[in-house]
């Protein structure tokens, strides 16, 4: 075997590349195709296999009127029926995000309370379930409607992936540009704040796809970007590019499909249902829905998840130790 000094490649006596080198391209092609298939599975499987699973729904009224409804709703495991003494209590449960909707039985017959802001898809599923109860069609009241410009909730679902990519991009770019780890954290935080303001300006100011206080919404969005960016920068600091890749793959392939933005976490198949609420896209979706439409009800858990990601990322980035994710030393690319 001879060495081609001009190209740095090994050659056999006949001039052909060794068998090991000849396998590189086919193996790369197979690896890329396999990665693409995994991505297709991760993005396609959750929405295709989504269906109500123990979806919390309220039921209010006299036992004689609600017992048959509770029995029918409880069949198949689609709904978790929670009893309430009257319609006012059921409405309060919807507003507090304890349930996605409720059926209130009264002298005039049952009526359905939904909150399309919590999930338009779930609101439609509840209406379909109510229609299967038989008898006259139930009157439907949308207790918390979605934004006028986004009645189907498509904007929220579409925004989560760009937010994750912004966080990963901030970690990658500032890891190359900023040598100081503390300043890296500062600039990631600045980028996250600007991203939150920008997304709100587009979604709420221009597209009318969000409701509520714009600055609170911007803070929620910034927290998602910051959680991803700081965690990515922290892992990149210790593990280099593989650490950042781990964050990107986990949040894009598991976190984004498991966010529940297209419907609700209770409709997702495993493992997305179990993991989604503990990843920034899922926690961010829940937080934004809560602050934008429900005056902050039910956001303590998602806020704690995002705060934990921010704290973990900052700790990984700032504690003393090696820095594999910073700018290359002078004279190196």
C-alpha positions in Angstrom: 0.0 0.0 0.0 1.3 3.5 -0.9 0.5 6.9 0.5 -0.5 9.7 -1.7 1.3 12.7 -0.1 -0.6 15.3 -2.1 -4.0 14.1 -0.9 -3.2 12.4 2.3 -5.1 9.3 1.2 -3.9 5.6 1.4 -3.9 3.7 -1.9 -3.4 0.1 -2.8 -0.8 -0.9 -5.3 -3.4 -0.8 -8.0 -4.3 2.8 -7.1 -7.7 1.8 -5.6 -8.9 2.9 -2.1 -8.7 0.3 0.6 -12.0 -1.6 1.3 -12.4 0.2 4.5 -12.4 3.6 2.8 -14.7 2.3 0.1 -17.4 1.6 2.7 -17.5 5.1 4.1 -19.9 6.6 1.5 -22.4 3.7 1.6 -22.4 3.7 5.4 -22.9 7.4 5.4 -25.9 7.1 3.1 -27.4 4.4 5.2 -26.9 6.4 8.3 -28.5 9.5 6.9 -31.5 7.5 5.6 -31.9 5.8 9.0 -31.8 9.2 10.8 -34.4 10.5 8.4 -36.7 7.6 9.1 -36.3 8.1 12.8 -37.3 11.8 12.4 -40.3 10.9 10.3 -41.4 8.3 12.9 -41.0 10.8 15.8 -42.9 13.6 14.0 -45.6 11.4 12.4 -46.4 8.8 15.1 -47.7 11.2 17.9 -50.3 13.0 15.8 -51.4 9.9 14.0 -51.8 7.9 17.2 -53.3 10.8 19.2 -56.6 10.1 20.9 -58.2 11.0 24.3 -56.6 9.0 27.1 -58.0 9.8 30.6 -58.8 13.3 29.5 -60.2 15.2 32.5 -63.8 16.3 32.0 -66.2 17.7 34.6 -69.8 16.5 35.3 -72.2 18.6 37.3 -75.8 18.2 38.4 -78.1 15.8 40.2 -76.9 12.2 40.5 -80.0 10.9 38.7 -79.2 13.0 35.6 -75.4 12.6 35.6 -75.0 8.9 36.4 -75.9 7.6 32.9 -73.7 10.3 31.4 -70.8 9.4 33.7 -71.2 5.7 32.8 -71.1 6.4 29.1 -68.2 8.8 29.3 -66.1 6.4 31.5 -66.2 3.6 29.0 -63.1 3.0 26.9 -60.7 5.0 29.1 -61.0 8.2 26.9 -62.2 10.4 29.8 -61.6 10.9 33.4 -64.9 12.1 34.8 -64.7 14.5 37.8 -67.9 15.3 39.7 -68.9 18.8 40.7 -71.9 19.9 42.7 -73.2 22.5 40.2 -72.6 24.3 36.9 -70.8 27.2 38.7 -68.3 24.8 40.2 -67.8 23.1 36.9 -67.2 26.4 35.1 -64.7 27.4 37.8 -62.9 24.1 37.2 -62.6 24.8 33.5 -61.3 28.3 34.2 -58.7 26.9 36.7 -57.6 24.3 34.1 -58.6 21.4 36.3 -60.6 20.0 33.4 -60.8 20.7 29.7 -64.6 21.0 29.7 -67.7 20.0 31.6 -71.2 18.8 31.1 -73.7 20.5 33.4 -77.0 18.9 33.8 -79.9 21.1 34.8 -83.7 21.5 34.5 -83.4 22.5 30.9 -81.2 19.5 30.0 -77.5 19.1 29.9 -75.2 21.7 28.3 -71.5 21.4 27.4 -68.8 23.8 28.6 -65.6 23.9 26.6 -62.4 26.0 26.5 -61.0 26.0 23.0 -58.1 28.1 24.2 -56.9 25.1 26.2 -57.0 23.0 23.0 -59.3 23.4 20.0 -58.9 19.7 19.2 -60.0 18.7 22.6 -63.0 21.0 22.5 -64.0 19.3 19.3 -63.5 15.9 20.9 -65.7 16.9 23.8 -68.4 18.0 21.4 -68.3 14.7 19.6 -68.5 12.8 22.9 -71.5 15.0 23.9 -73.2 14.2 20.6 -72.9 10.5 21.3 -74.9 10.8 24.6 -78.1 10.7 22.6 -81.2 12.9 23.0 -81.4 16.5 21.8 -78.1 18.2 20.9 -76.4 19.8 23.9 -76.0 23.6 23.8 -72.2 24.4 23.7 -70.6 27.3 25.5 -67.0 28.2 24.8 -65.9 29.5 28.3 -62.4 30.5 27.2 -62.2 31.0 23.4 -58.9 31.1 21.5 -57.4 34.1 19.8 -59.5 35.5 16.9 -56.7 35.1 14.5 -55.9 31.5 15.5 -59.2 29.6 16.3 -57.6 26.2 15.6 -54.4 26.8 17.7 -52.2 26.3 14.7 -49.9 29.2 15.5 -48.9 27.9 18.9 -48.1 24.5 17.5 -46.0 26.1 14.7 -44.1 28.4 17.0 -42.5 25.7 19.3 -40.0 24.3 16.8 -38.6 27.7 15.9 -38.2 28.5 19.6 -36.2 25.3 20.1 -34.0 26.1 17.1 -33.4 29.6 18.3 -32.2 28.2 21.7 -29.9 25.7 20.0 -28.7 28.3 17.6 -27.9 30.7 20.3 -25.8 28.1 22.2 -24.0 27.1 19.0 -23.2 30.7 17.8 -22.2 32.2 21.1 -20.2 29.2 22.0 -18.0 30.1 19.0 -18.1 33.8 19.4 -17.9 34.5 23.2 -14.9 33.2 25.2 -16.3 34.2 28.6 -18.8 31.7 30.0 -20.6 34.3 32.1 -20.9 36.6 29.1 -22.1 33.6 27.0 -25.0 33.2 29.5 -25.7 36.9 29.4 -25.9 37.0 25.6 -28.1 33.9 25.5 -30.5 35.6 27.9 -30.5 38.8 25.8 -31.2 36.8 22.7 -34.0 34.9 24.5 -35.6 38.2 25.6 -35.4 39.6 22.1 -36.8 36.4 20.6 -39.8 36.5 23.0 -40.6 40.1 22.1 -40.2 39.4 18.4 -42.4 36.3 18.4 -45.1 38.2 20.4 -44.9 41.1 17.9 -45.5 38.7 15.1 -48.1 36.3 16.6 -50.0 38.7 18.8 -49.4 42.1 17.3 -49.6 41.2 13.6 -51.4 37.8 13.3 -53.7 38.2 16.3 -52.9 34.6 17.2 -52.4 35.2 21.0 -54.4 36.9 23.7 -53.5 38.2 27.1 -50.8 40.6 28.2 -48.1 40.8 25.5 -45.2 41.3 27.9 -46.2 38.3 30.0 -46.4 36.2 26.9 -43.0 37.5 25.7 -41.5 36.5 29.1 -43.0 33.0 28.7 -41.5 32.6 25.2 -38.2 34.0 26.3 -38.0 31.4 29.1 -38.4 28.6 26.6 -35.6 29.9 24.4 -33.4 30.6 27.4 -33.9 27.1 28.9 -32.9 25.5 25.6 -30.0 27.9 24.9 -28.5 27.7 28.4 -28.8 23.9 28.6 -27.3 23.5 25.1 -24.4 25.9 26.0 -23.8 24.1 29.3 -23.6 20.6 27.7 -21.6 21.9 24.8 -19.1 23.4 27.3 -18.5 19.9 28.9 -19.0 17.6 25.9 -18.4 19.8 22.9 -20.5 19.5 19.8 -22.0 16.1 20.9 -23.5 17.8 23.9 -25.3 20.4 21.8 -26.4 17.7 19.4 -27.9 15.7 22.2 -30.0 18.7 23.3 -31.1 19.4 19.7 -32.1 15.8 18.9 -33.9 15.3 22.2 -35.9 18.5 22.0 -36.6 18.3 18.3 -37.5 14.6 18.1 -39.1 14.1 21.5 -39.8 17.5 23.0 -41.5 19.2 20.0 -43.8 16.3 19.0 -44.5 15.8 22.7 -45.4 19.4 23.5 -49.1 18.8 23.2 -49.4 22.0 21.2 -51.5 20.4 18.5 -54.0 18.9 21.0 -53.2 18.1 24.6 -50.6 16.0 26.5 -53.3 13.5 27.5 -53.9 12.7 23.8 -50.3 11.7 23.1 -49.0 8.1 22.9 -46.1 7.0 25.0 -43.3 7.9 25.5 -44.2 11.4 24.3 -47.0 11.7 26.9 -44.8 10.9 29.8 -41.7 12.9 28.7 -43.3 15.9 26.9 -44.4 17.9 30.0 -40.9 17.8 31.4 -39.2 19.2 28.3 -39.1 22.9 27.4 -41.5 22.7 24.4 -44.2 21.0 26.4 -43.7 23.1 29.5 -43.5 26.2 27.3 -46.8 25.3 25.6 -48.6 24.8 28.9 -47.1 28.0 30.3 -48.1 30.1 27.4 -51.6 28.8 27.3 -52.0 29.5 31.0 -50.7 33.1 30.9 -52.3 34.0 27.6 -55.8 32.7 28.2 -56.3 31.6 31.9 -54.8 34.4 33.9 -51.9 32.2 34.9 -54.0 29.3 36.2 -52.3 26.0 36.4 -48.8 27.2 35.3 -46.8 26.4 38.5 -45.7 23.0 37.2 -44.6 24.2 33.8 -42.9 27.2 35.3 -40.9 25.0 37.7 -39.8 22.7 34.8 -38.5 25.6 32.7 -36.8 27.2 35.8 -35.1 23.8 36.4 -33.8 23.7 32.9 -32.5 27.3 33.1 -30.8 26.6 36.5 -29.2 23.3 35.2 -28.0 25.0 32.1 -26.5 28.0 34.0 -24.9 25.6 36.5 -23.3 23.5 33.7 -22.1 26.6 31.9 -20.7 28.6 34.9 -19.1 26.1 37.3 -15.3 25.8 37.1 -14.0 23.3 34.7 -12.9 22.7 31.1 -14.6 24.4 28.2 -14.9 22.3 25.1 -17.6 24.5 23.6 -15.9 27.9 23.6 -14.0 29.7 20.8 -11.1 27.8 19.3 -7.6 29.0 20.5 -5.8 31.5 18.3 -4.3 29.9 15.2 -6.9 27.1 15.1 -10.1 27.1 13.0 
